[in-house]
Tab-separated table of C-alpha atoms and ligand atoms in Angstrom:
chain	number	residue	atom	x	y	z
A	1	UNK	CA	-0.068	0.008	-0.048
A	2	UNK	CA	1.694	3.442	-0.894
A	3	UNK	CA	0.160	6.123	0.338
A	4	UNK	CA	1.590	10.315	0.344
A	5	UNK	CA	0.196	10.711	4.233
A	6	UNK	CA	1.577	8.158	6.473
A	7	UNK	CA	2.897	10.790	8.507
A	8	UNK	CA	0.634	11.388	11.751
A	9	UNK	CA	-1.165	7.878	11.859
A	10	UNK	CA	0.029	5.500	13.955
A	11	UNK	CA	-1.800	2.455	12.595
A	12	UNK	CA	-1.420	0.649	9.357
A	13	UNK	CA	-5.390	1.692	6.402
A	14	UNK	CA	-7.170	-1.816	6.959
A	15	UNK	CA	-6.995	-3.067	3.067
A	16	UNK	CA	-10.673	-2.656	2.692
A	17	UNK	CA	-10.983	1.098	3.546
A	18	UNK	CA	-7.461	1.484	1.708
A	19	UNK	CA	-9.395	-0.097	-1.580
A	20	UNK	CA	-12.481	1.968	-0.525
A	21	UNK	CA	-10.207	4.572	-0.512
A	22	UNK	CA	-7.840	4.380	-3.352
A	23	UNK	CA	-8.879	5.799	-7.073
A	24	UNK	CA	-5.841	4.204	-9.108
A	25	UNK	CA	-8.007	1.672	-11.018
A	26	UNK	CA	-9.862	4.512	-12.815
A	27	UNK	CA	-7.941	7.838	-12.292
A	28	UNK	CA	-4.509	6.116	-14.123
A	29	UNK	CA	-6.809	7.370	-17.214
A	30	UNK	CA	-5.408	10.582	-16.951
A	31	UNK	CA	-1.680	9.968	-16.144
A	32	UNK	CA	-0.686	12.243	-19.236
A	33	UNK	CA	-2.642	14.759	-18.206
A	34	UNK	CA	-1.444	14.384	-14.095
A	35	UNK	CA	2.455	14.600	-15.779
A	36	UNK	CA	1.711	17.745	-17.809
A	37	UNK	CA	0.384	19.391	-15.144
A	38	UNK	CA	3.602	18.202	-12.934
A	39	UNK	CA	5.726	19.384	-15.637
A	40	UNK	CA	4.166	22.907	-15.784
A	41	UNK	CA	3.895	22.908	-12.199
A	42	UNK	CA	7.569	21.988	-11.750
A	43	UNK	CA	8.779	24.696	-14.638
A	44	UNK	CA	7.017	27.619	-12.562
A	45	UNK	CA	8.964	26.668	-9.546
A	46	UNK	CA	12.369	26.813	-11.269
A	47	UNK	CA	11.146	29.867	-13.021
A	48	UNK	CA	10.128	31.459	-9.785
A	49	UNK	CA	13.538	30.241	-7.599
A	50	UNK	CA	11.564	27.738	-5.773
A	51	UNK	CA	13.452	25.036	-7.076
A	52	UNK	CA	16.925	24.936	-8.428
A	53	UNK	CA	17.547	25.409	-12.764
A	54	UNK	CA	18.963	21.835	-11.538
A	55	UNK	CA	16.311	20.647	-9.816
A	56	UNK	CA	13.879	21.505	-12.489
A	57	UNK	CA	15.353	20.358	-15.429
A	58	UNK	CA	16.111	17.028	-13.649
A	59	UNK	CA	12.517	15.934	-12.273
A	60	UNK	CA	11.241	17.361	-15.419
A	61	UNK	CA	13.891	14.929	-17.858
A	62	UNK	CA	12.258	12.459	-15.007
A	63	UNK	CA	8.753	13.002	-15.312
A	64	UNK	CA	9.191	13.074	-19.328
A	65	UNK	CA	10.941	9.457	-18.924
A	66	UNK	CA	7.963	8.051	-16.663
A	67	UNK	CA	5.394	9.623	-19.532
A	68	UNK	CA	7.307	7.661	-22.247
A	69	UNK	CA	7.640	4.653	-19.911
A	70	UNK	CA	4.062	4.320	-19.354
A	71	UNK	CA	2.950	5.412	-22.947
A	72	UNK	CA	5.477	2.496	-24.419
A	73	UNK	CA	4.602	-0.082	-21.920
A	74	UNK	CA	7.641	-0.376	-20.230
A	75	UNK	CA	6.089	0.924	-16.868
A	76	UNK	CA	2.866	-0.714	-15.526
A	77	UNK	CA	0.532	1.022	-13.781
A	78	UNK	CA	-0.903	-1.281	-10.593
A	79	UNK	CA	-2.819	-0.977	-7.536
A	80	UNK	CA	-0.014	-0.646	-5.267
A	81	UNK	CA	-0.466	3.202	-5.062
A	82	UNK	CA	-3.310	5.037	-4.066
A	83	UNK	CA	-3.909	7.304	-7.177
A	84	UNK	CA	-2.087	8.154	-10.275
A	85	UNK	CA	-0.895	11.609	-7.845
A	86	UNK	CA	1.227	8.706	-5.830
A	87	UNK	CA	2.189	6.308	-8.703
A	88	UNK	CA	4.050	9.436	-10.533
A	89	UNK	CA	5.261	10.957	-7.421
A	90	UNK	CA	6.618	7.344	-5.800
A	91	UNK	CA	8.553	6.515	-9.129
A	92	UNK	CA	10.125	10.087	-9.230
A	93	UNK	CA	11.604	9.519	-6.010
A	94	UNK	CA	12.825	6.125	-6.782
A	95	UNK	CA	14.056	7.240	-9.809
A	96	UNK	CA	15.797	10.605	-8.288
A	97	UNK	CA	15.525	10.470	-4.961
A	98	UNK	CA	15.416	13.575	-2.619
A	99	UNK	CA	14.990	15.668	-5.673
A	100	UNK	CA	12.018	13.993	-6.390
A	101	UNK	CA	10.640	14.528	-2.724
A	102	UNK	CA	10.414	18.259	-3.868
A	103	UNK	CA	7.656	18.067	-6.758
A	104	UNK	CA	4.603	18.530	-4.658
A	105	UNK	CA	6.030	21.656	-3.512
A	106	UNK	CA	3.266	24.591	-3.419
A	107	UNK	CA	1.030	21.921	-4.447
A	108	UNK	CA	-2.032	19.938	-2.796
A	109	UNK	CA	-3.561	16.896	-4.391
A	110	UNK	CA	-6.429	18.909	-4.402
A	111	UNK	CA	-5.552	21.391	-7.297
A	112	UNK	CA	-3.704	18.401	-8.525
A	113	UNK	CA	-6.896	16.488	-9.507
A	114	UNK	CA	-9.015	19.524	-9.968
A	115	UNK	CA	-6.458	20.596	-12.982
A	116	UNK	CA	-6.001	16.983	-13.923
A	117	UNK	CA	-9.627	16.378	-14.942
A	118	UNK	CA	-10.308	19.921	-16.895
A	119	UNK	CA	-7.364	18.819	-18.698
A	120	UNK	CA	-8.569	15.745	-19.790
A	121	UNK	CA	-12.518	17.234	-20.236
A	122	UNK	CA	-11.009	19.856	-22.294
A	123	UNK	CA	-9.136	17.146	-24.501
A	124	UNK	CA	-12.556	15.535	-24.787
A	125	UNK	CA	-14.495	18.383	-25.398
A	126	UNK	CA	-12.480	18.668	-28.553
A	127	UNK	CA	-12.801	15.507	-29.263
A	128	UNK	CA	-16.304	15.118	-29.210
A	129	UNK	CA	-16.855	18.289	-31.445
A	130	UNK	CA	-14.221	17.008	-34.367
A	131	UNK	CA	-16.277	14.002	-34.266
A	132	UNK	CA	-19.655	16.053	-34.697
A	133	UNK	CA	-17.703	17.859	-37.342
A	134	UNK	CA	-17.716	14.088	-39.305
A	135	UNK	CA	-21.458	13.754	-38.345
A	136	UNK	CA	-22.319	16.920	-39.982
A	137	UNK	CA	-20.419	16.216	-42.953
A	138	UNK	CA	-22.113	13.245	-43.769
A	139	UNK	CA	-25.849	14.659	-42.864
A	140	UNK	CA	-24.631	17.604	-45.497
A	141	UNK	CA	-23.383	15.183	-47.770
A	142	UNK	CA	-26.797	13.333	-47.945
A	143	UNK	CA	-28.701	16.694	-47.887
A	144	UNK	CA	-26.841	17.623	-50.403
A	145	UNK	CA	-27.943	14.451	-53.024
A	146	UNK	CA	-31.342	14.856	-51.654
A	147	UNK	CA	-33.203	17.830	-52.486
A	148	UNK	CA	-35.981	16.403	-54.717
A	149	UNK	CA	-36.405	12.894	-52.998
A	150	UNK	CA	-40.101	13.164	-52.071
A	151	UNK	CA	-40.967	11.622	-48.811
A	152	UNK	CA	-43.472	11.676	-46.296
A	153	UNK	CA	-43.366	14.165	-43.348
A	154	UNK	CA	-44.762	12.914	-40.325
A	155	UNK	CA	-46.511	14.084	-36.768
A	156	UNK	CA	-47.561	11.777	-34.368
A	157	UNK	CA	-46.243	9.318	-36.250
A	158	UNK	CA	-49.066	9.848	-38.968
A	159	UNK	CA	-48.230	11.245	-42.825
A	160	UNK	CA	-48.755	14.364	-42.781
A	161	UNK	CA	-47.003	16.873	-45.759
A	162	UNK	CA	-44.553	15.897	-48.485
A	163	UNK	CA	-40.733	16.827	-47.369
A	164	UNK	CA	-37.657	15.989	-49.233
A	165	UNK	CA	-35.031	13.801	-47.426
A	166	UNK	CA	-32.645	16.522	-47.919
A	167	UNK	CA	-35.330	18.532	-45.550
A	168	UNK	CA	-35.671	15.927	-42.563
A	169	UNK	CA	-32.285	15.396	-42.844
A	170	UNK	CA	-31.378	19.109	-42.432
A	171	UNK	CA	-33.366	18.979	-38.851
A	172	UNK	CA	-30.634	16.167	-37.843
A	173	UNK	CA	-27.835	19.017	-38.817
A	174	UNK	CA	-29.397	21.897	-36.832
A	175	UNK	CA	-29.342	19.794	-33.629
A	176	UNK	CA	-25.972	18.228	-33.995
A	177	UNK	CA	-24.770	21.588	-35.134
A	178	UNK	CA	-26.307	23.410	-31.738
A	179	UNK	CA	-24.403	20.409	-30.086
A	180	UNK	CA	-20.823	21.954	-31.633
A	181	UNK	CA	-21.875	25.232	-30.309
A	182	UNK	CA	-22.520	23.793	-27.108
A	183	UNK	CA	-18.924	22.388	-26.668
A	184	UNK	CA	-17.442	25.667	-27.417
A	185	UNK	CA	-19.215	27.818	-25.290
A	186	UNK	CA	-18.156	24.839	-22.528
A	187	UNK	CA	-14.619	25.426	-23.818
A	188	UNK	CA	-14.598	28.795	-23.401
A	189	UNK	CA	-15.995	29.060	-19.608
A	190	UNK	CA	-13.789	25.548	-18.535
A	191	UNK	CA	-10.675	27.111	-19.717
A	192	UNK	CA	-9.070	28.829	-16.615
A	193	UNK	CA	-6.420	26.775	-14.271
A	194	UNK	CA	-7.044	25.979	-10.851
A	195	UNK	CA	-3.279	24.920	-10.493
A	196	UNK	CA	-2.140	26.788	-7.709
A	197	UNK	CA	-5.082	27.050	-5.780
A	198	UNK	CA	-3.125	24.622	-2.907
A	199	UNK	CA	-5.684	22.340	-0.580
A	200	UNK	CA	-8.585	25.261	-0.685
A	201	UNK	CA	-6.130	28.340	0.581
A	202	UNK	CA	-3.718	28.998	-1.963
A	203	UNK	CA	0.024	28.158	-0.825
A	204	UNK	CA	2.762	30.979	0.887
A	205	UNK	CA	5.304	29.921	-2.300
A	206	UNK	CA	5.302	32.981	-4.560
A	207	UNK	CA	3.478	30.615	-7.437
A	208	UNK	CA	3.071	32.514	-11.003
A	209	UNK	CA	-0.283	30.996	-11.530
A	210	UNK	CA	-0.386	32.936	-14.853
A	211	UNK	CA	2.931	31.141	-16.155
A	212	UNK	CA	1.639	27.714	-15.568
A	213	UNK	CA	-1.958	28.434	-16.878
A	214	UNK	CA	-0.200	29.699	-20.282
A	215	UNK	CA	1.925	26.756	-20.155
A	216	UNK	CA	-0.723	24.419	-20.164
A	217	UNK	CA	-3.230	26.427	-22.497
A	218	UNK	CA	-5.538	28.298	-20.194
A	219	UNK	CA	-6.584	31.289	-20.836
A	220	UNK	CA	-5.776	32.289	-17.572
A	221	UNK	CA	-6.090	30.995	-13.340
A	222	UNK	CA	-9.578	30.629	-12.039
A	223	UNK	CA	-9.774	33.359	-9.429
A	224	UNK	CA	-11.019	31.782	-6.276
A	225	UNK	CA	-9.166	28.529	-5.079
A	226	UNK	CA	-11.528	27.252	-2.893
A	227	UNK	CA	-14.232	27.322	-5.927
A	228	UNK	CA	-10.412	26.021	-7.759
A	229	UNK	CA	-10.669	22.949	-6.067
A	230	UNK	CA	-14.602	22.242	-5.659
A	231	UNK	CA	-15.652	23.498	-8.952
A	232	UNK	CA	-16.982	21.115	-11.292
A	233	UNK	CA	-19.734	22.751	-12.861
A	234	UNK	CA	-17.817	22.537	-16.316
A	235	UNK	CA	-18.366	18.153	-16.000
A	236	UNK	CA	-21.528	19.098	-15.467
A	237	UNK	CA	-22.458	21.440	-18.338
A	238	UNK	CA	-19.901	18.720	-20.390
A	239	UNK	CA	-22.333	15.592	-19.270
A	240	UNK	CA	-25.505	17.971	-19.950
A	241	UNK	CA	-24.142	18.287	-23.354
A	242	UNK	CA	-23.703	14.759	-23.724
A	243	UNK	CA	-26.636	14.096	-22.558
A	244	UNK	CA	-28.514	16.391	-25.409
A	245	UNK	CA	-25.938	14.793	-27.966
A	246	UNK	CA	-27.417	11.514	-27.277
A	247	UNK	CA	-30.775	12.306	-27.112
A	248	UNK	CA	-30.792	13.797	-30.374
A	249	UNK	CA	-28.493	10.213	-31.721
A	250	UNK	CA	-31.221	8.467	-29.743
A	251	UNK	CA	-34.102	10.530	-31.944
A	252	UNK	CA	-32.284	10.179	-35.138
A	253	UNK	CA	-31.655	6.110	-34.338
A	254	UNK	CA	-35.418	5.349	-33.329
A	255	UNK	CA	-36.285	6.963	-37.170
A	256	UNK	CA	-33.502	5.110	-38.877
A	257	UNK	CA	-34.996	1.809	-36.546
A	258	UNK	CA	-39.069	2.677	-38.335
A	259	UNK	CA	-36.746	3.266	-41.276
A	260	UNK	CA	-35.606	0.111	-41.476
A	261	UNK	CA	-38.607	-2.093	-40.682
A	262	UNK	CA	-40.508	-4.546	-42.715
A	263	UNK	CA	-43.345	-2.009	-42.916
A	264	UNK	CA	-41.400	0.815	-44.139
A	265	UNK	CA	-38.582	-0.055	-45.778
A	266	UNK	CA	-37.548	3.291	-46.659
A	267	UNK	CA	-33.198	2.730	-45.457
A	268	UNK	CA	-31.363	0.048	-46.050
A	269	UNK	CA	-28.833	-0.579	-43.408
A	270	UNK	CA	-25.535	-1.835	-44.735
A	271	UNK	CA	-24.210	-5.022	-44.165
A	272	UNK	CA	-21.762	-3.885	-41.881
A	273	UNK	CA	-23.839	-2.156	-39.619
A	274	UNK	CA	-26.386	-4.982	-38.822
A	275	UNK	CA	-26.667	-8.035	-36.944
A	276	UNK	CA	-28.368	-11.033	-37.750
A	277	UNK	CA	-30.278	-13.820	-35.690
A	278	UNK	CA	-29.043	-17.029	-33.966
A	279	UNK	CA	-32.289	-18.849	-34.574
A	280	UNK	CA	-34.364	-16.710	-37.540
A	281	UNK	CA	-32.498	-17.008	-40.514
A	282	UNK	CA	-34.224	-13.671	-42.106
A	283	UNK	CA	-33.443	-11.705	-39.830
A	284	UNK	CA	-30.985	-8.217	-40.397
A	285	UNK	CA	-31.063	-6.344	-37.225
A	286	UNK	CA	-30.437	-2.583	-36.720
A	287	UNK	CA	-28.278	-3.464	-33.810
A	288	UNK	CA	-26.191	-0.386	-33.922
A	289	UNK	CA	-29.410	2.040	-33.924
A	290	UNK	CA	-30.550	-0.088	-31.255
A	291	UNK	CA	-27.281	0.269	-28.965
A	292	UNK	CA	-27.185	3.752	-29.416
A	293	UNK	CA	-30.953	4.786	-28.398
A	294	UNK	CA	-29.920	2.028	-25.419
A	295	UNK	CA	-26.657	3.603	-24.367
A	296	UNK	CA	-28.570	7.070	-23.921
A	297	UNK	CA	-30.000	6.218	-20.678
A	298	UNK	CA	-26.087	5.626	-19.106
A	299	UNK	CA	-25.278	8.941	-20.015
A	300	UNK	CA	-28.225	10.388	-18.737
A	301	UNK	CA	-26.702	8.381	-15.682
A	302	UNK	CA	-23.781	9.904	-15.199
A	303	UNK	CA	-25.341	13.243	-15.249
A	304	UNK	CA	-27.848	12.637	-12.812
A	305	UNK	CA	-24.865	10.882	-10.681
A	306	UNK	CA	-22.699	14.289	-10.860
A	307	UNK	CA	-25.514	16.655	-9.952
A	308	UNK	CA	-26.480	14.552	-7.079
A	309	UNK	CA	-22.644	14.381	-5.896
A	310	UNK	CA	-21.587	18.064	-6.041
A	311	UNK	CA	-24.981	19.147	-4.630
A	312	UNK	CA	-24.732	18.443	-1.014
A	313	UNK	CA	-20.833	19.454	-0.770
A	314	UNK	CA	-20.023	22.144	1.135
A	315	UNK	CA	-16.441	23.646	0.330
A	316	UNK	CA	-14.450	23.331	-0.507
A	317	UNK	CA	-12.537	19.553	-1.132
A	318	UNK	CA	-14.119	16.774	0.127
A	319	UNK	CA	-13.776	13.437	-0.712
A	320	UNK	CA	-17.135	12.647	-2.561
A	321	UNK	CA	-15.854	14.491	-5.468
A	322	UNK	CA	-13.905	11.552	-6.409
A	323	UNK	CA	-17.164	10.033	-7.732
A	324	UNK	CA	-16.844	12.540	-10.508
A	325	UNK	CA	-14.527	10.598	-12.210
A	326	UNK	CA	-15.738	7.079	-13.014
A	327	UNK	CA	-19.398	7.516	-14.742
A	328	UNK	CA	-17.785	10.985	-16.741
A	329	UNK	CA	-15.316	8.543	-18.224
A	330	UNK	CA	-18.123	6.166	-18.988
A	331	UNK	CA	-20.099	9.011	-20.445
A	332	UNK	CA	-17.065	10.329	-22.371
A	333	UNK	CA	-16.484	7.328	-24.116
A	334	UNK	CA	-19.839	6.133	-24.614
A	335	UNK	CA	-20.754	9.065	-26.758
A	336	UNK	CA	-17.454	9.234	-29.007
A	337	UNK	CA	-18.098	5.503	-29.816
A	338	UNK	CA	-22.093	6.453	-30.585
A	339	UNK	CA	-21.175	9.043	-32.467
A	340	UNK	CA	-18.595	7.363	-34.632
A	341	UNK	CA	-20.810	4.253	-35.047
A	342	UNK	CA	-23.873	5.930	-35.784
A	343	UNK	CA	-21.771	7.965	-38.675
A	344	UNK	CA	-20.351	5.122	-40.253
A	345	UNK	CA	-24.287	3.644	-40.201
A	346	UNK	CA	-25.440	6.752	-41.498
A	347	UNK	CA	-22.592	7.447	-44.327
A	348	UNK	CA	-23.497	3.706	-45.651
A	349	UNK	CA	-26.973	3.527	-45.455
A	350	UNK	CA	-29.278	3.486	-48.197
A	351	UNK	CA	-32.128	5.540	-49.181
A	352	UNK	CA	-35.061	3.689	-50.860
A	353	UNK	CA	-36.231	6.845	-52.745
A	354	UNK	CA	-38.978	4.704	-54.338
A	355	UNK	CA	-40.504	3.561	-50.929
A	356	UNK	CA	-40.397	7.215	-49.242
A	357	UNK	CA	-41.956	8.567	-52.722
A	358	UNK	CA	-45.027	6.122	-52.452
A	359	UNK	CA	-45.466	6.336	-49.183
A	360	UNK	CA	-45.850	10.272	-49.702
A	361	UNK	CA	-48.142	9.521	-52.761
A	362	UNK	CA	-50.220	7.348	-50.445
A	363	UNK	CA	-50.660	9.229	-47.230
A	364	UNK	CA	-53.448	12.309	-47.955
A	365	UNK	CA	-50.344	14.290	-47.344
A	366	UNK	CA	-50.906	16.536	-49.819
A	367	UNK	CA	-54.596	17.482	-48.647
A	368	UNK	CA	-53.472	20.945	-47.359
A	369	UNK	CA	-52.475	21.718	-50.594
A	370	UNK	CA	-56.022	20.674	-51.890
A	371	UNK	CA	-57.557	23.019	-49.103
A	372	UNK	CA	-54.955	25.835	-49.882
A	373	UNK	CA	-56.181	25.744	-54.293
A	374	UNK	CA	-60.064	25.955	-52.724
A	375	UNK	CA	-58.492	28.611	-50.749
A	376	UNK	CA	-57.086	30.215	-53.596
A	377	UNK	CA	-60.404	30.120	-55.765
A	378	UNK	CA	-62.016	32.349	-53.042
A	379	UNK	CA	-63.444	29.382	-50.552
A	380	UNK	CA	-62.894	30.309	-46.871
A	381	UNK	CA	-60.271	28.196	-45.427
A	382	UNK	CA	-62.668	26.521	-42.765
A	383	UNK	CA	-64.988	25.768	-45.535
A	384	UNK	CA	-62.220	24.227	-47.785
A	385	UNK	CA	-61.130	21.978	-45.167
A	386	UNK	CA	-64.455	20.521	-44.743
A	387	UNK	CA	-64.327	20.146	-48.648
A	388	UNK	CA	-61.152	18.175	-48.368
A	389	UNK	CA	-62.685	15.944	-45.725
A	390	UNK	CA	-65.219	14.526	-47.854
A	391	UNK	CA	-62.272	13.512	-50.257
A	392	UNK	CA	-60.356	12.602	-47.760
A	393	UNK	CA	-63.502	9.896	-46.909
A	394	UNK	CA	-64.301	9.512	-50.355
A	395	UNK	CA	-61.111	8.581	-51.423
A	396	UNK	CA	-59.971	6.116	-48.060
A	397	UNK	CA	-63.438	4.184	-49.113
A	398	UNK	CA	-62.555	3.699	-52.524
A	399	UNK	CA	-58.802	2.960	-51.645
A	400	UNK	CA	-57.427	5.554	-53.901
A	401	UNK	CA	-55.477	8.732	-53.259
A	402	UNK	CA	-56.996	12.313	-53.936
A	403	UNK	CA	-54.789	12.631	-57.048
A	404	UNK	CA	-56.841	9.739	-58.766
A	405	UNK	CA	-60.193	11.093	-58.593
A	406	UNK	CA	-61.270	12.055	-62.115
A	407	UNK	CA	-62.115	15.808	-62.342
A	408	UNK	CA	-65.730	14.632	-62.155
A	409	UNK	CA	-65.547	13.295	-59.229
A	410	UNK	CA	-63.945	16.286	-57.404
A	411	UNK	CA	-66.146	18.578	-58.883
A	412	UNK	CA	-69.163	16.577	-57.746
A	413	UNK	CA	-67.818	17.235	-53.515
A	414	UNK	CA	-66.632	21.150	-55.215
A	415	UNK	CA	-67.563	22.500	-58.651
A	416	UNK	CA	-64.599	25.264	-57.902
A	417	UNK	CA	-61.942	22.269	-59.174
A	418	UNK	CA	-60.288	22.855	-62.336
A	419	UNK	CA	-57.885	20.554	-64.382
A	420	UNK	CA	-54.901	22.417	-62.302
A	421	UNK	CA	-55.940	21.046	-59.618
A	422	UNK	CA	-53.377	17.842	-59.964
A	423	UNK	CA	-50.580	20.173	-60.662
A	424	UNK	CA	-51.543	22.179	-57.879
A	425	UNK	CA	-51.413	19.024	-55.671
A	426	UNK	CA	-48.491	17.164	-57.263
A	427	UNK	CA	-46.162	15.905	-54.857
A	428	UNK	CA	-43.266	18.253	-56.358
A	429	UNK	CA	-45.407	21.466	-55.960
A	430	UNK	CA	-46.204	20.654	-52.488
A	431	UNK	CA	-42.772	20.624	-51.916
A	432	UNK	CA	-41.547	23.404	-54.247
A	433	UNK	CA	-44.026	25.956	-53.271
A	434	UNK	CA	-42.730	25.922	-49.997
A	435	UNK	CA	-40.206	28.402	-50.468
A	436	UNK	CA	-39.538	30.361	-46.740
A	437	UNK	CA	-36.565	30.056	-45.122
A	438	UNK	CA	-36.423	26.394	-43.393
A	439	UNK	CA	-39.298	25.197	-45.694
A	440	UNK	CA	-38.447	22.170	-47.872
A	441	UNK	CA	-38.630	23.448	-51.326
A	442	UNK	CA	-35.476	22.459	-53.384
A	443	UNK	CA	-34.971	26.256	-53.632
A	444	UNK	CA	-34.933	27.064	-49.727
A	445	UNK	CA	-32.844	23.802	-48.984
A	446	UNK	CA	-30.419	24.936	-51.739
A	447	UNK	CA	-29.655	28.048	-49.914
A	448	UNK	CA	-29.467	26.539	-46.487
A	449	UNK	CA	-27.454	23.748	-47.558
A	450	UNK	CA	-24.849	26.624	-49.211
A	451	UNK	CA	-24.877	28.194	-45.898
A	452	UNK	CA	-24.286	24.593	-44.019
A	453	UNK	CA	-21.571	24.243	-45.933
A	454	UNK	CA	-19.693	27.287	-45.753
A	455	UNK	CA	-20.179	26.445	-41.654
A	456	UNK	CA	-18.571	23.349	-41.724
A	457	UNK	CA	-15.861	24.636	-43.617
A	458	UNK	CA	-14.710	27.653	-41.031
A	459	UNK	CA	-13.004	25.532	-38.677
A	460	UNK	CA	-13.571	26.559	-35.180
A	461	UNK	CA	-10.707	27.145	-32.916
A	462	UNK	CA	-10.804	28.314	-28.892
A	463	UNK	CA	-9.418	31.617	-28.310
A	464	UNK	CA	-6.037	31.733	-27.525
B	501	LIG	N1	-8.367	10.541	-5.804
B	501	LIG	C1	-8.602	12.292	-4.939
B	501	LIG	C2	-10.219	12.433	-6.176
B	501	LIG	O1	-9.965	11.845	-6.730
B	501	LIG	C3	-7.552	12.791	-5.263
B	501	LIG	C4	-7.471	14.186	-4.984
B	501	LIG	C5	-7.306	13.460	-2.744
B	501	LIG	N2	-7.308	14.772	-2.016
B	501	LIG	C6	-7.320	14.431	-1.001
B	501	LIG	N3	-7.480	15.428	-0.216
B	501	LIG	N4	-7.828	13.355	-0.652
B	501	LIG	O2	-10.593	13.780	-5.816
């Protein structure tokens, strides 16, 4: 049992207590950030004359060796250490002797872990953002190719009005674009360095916190040391953004599952992204979409867990906060995996344009436009709504679409109808007359697609 704090204790820690307390099993995930933070800290100690130049250089060199030894598998992180901080420090002391013992000058594990978690999360924010950018590329590509692919738009999962596949995909584009904006926003707010907060009250050493902040790519130091060690807002914000990403992916998955069903057959998921059944030879299941939908719960769970952990914590650091890690790591890995898998599934999915078109034709999706036709010929909207209602009933009875009725049949219900009704209620007219910003017409969609292409072309980069 290797721990950093034996001095004031007269007994060994009980083994169960030790295990319950230890975090090495999961905080080893940020060994890299822990060492990078230590290098910045010790560089600053040297600059401030708190350590000599030789001590500083020796510690930095050794920390870099530990980093590459772990990275290249020469040094294993084992559970004989309480946490990753102890692991790194113990290895440093093993290699450097007394000089190694100076690393922790002017630092506490409280500001150290606050830094490590923030550095790790900051990286995850960027990775997640990059994966979302790739997903947006895929969606935009589908949009670009399908401005004329007519399909039914639904409300209440009932066919409502014709739209295009480009338009439907465009809705998801907007969702994931907002998700990226949320991540950028979180990045800007979280990018302040807690190192130098000490245990809770700063330190008596003349630390240069601006300097370490700069070395580690932060905008500056955090401005209250109690908050510095105990703030996990950024993590809650990120988990909240992750939960929203999962909610969007889950909705999209639900649609893919419905569209891929035997009844709809709007899409066919590529063989590489589907699985079979061990008993039913005919099955080809949308497992990836189902798993993404299913994994949404655990990401929500991580958010709820951390909110609950944090709600009872008095200032400043309390050990409860060690619970910020496992579920957060799981959530971060889950979200990245889901975005990447979903993107692969979407990019290889085939859209059955004929089925979509036939489905739009068959569902009275042009009924609103038939009513609008009457309105344009002087019939008050409420009366027009009633007339088209009668037409729909007539068609249901006969098992036909409005377009299949003869002009005589239409005129029998309202004499206002003329030959141009067929043109007025064709799927193409229904879609392409909808010209307002955000509407499905080819013309409106092309403007949106051009704007989104420009948005994707401009790389987001953090303030410097
Ligand atoms: N493993 C701890 C955590 O994750 C590190 C900080 C320990 N600080 C302390 N005062 N025991 O929060």
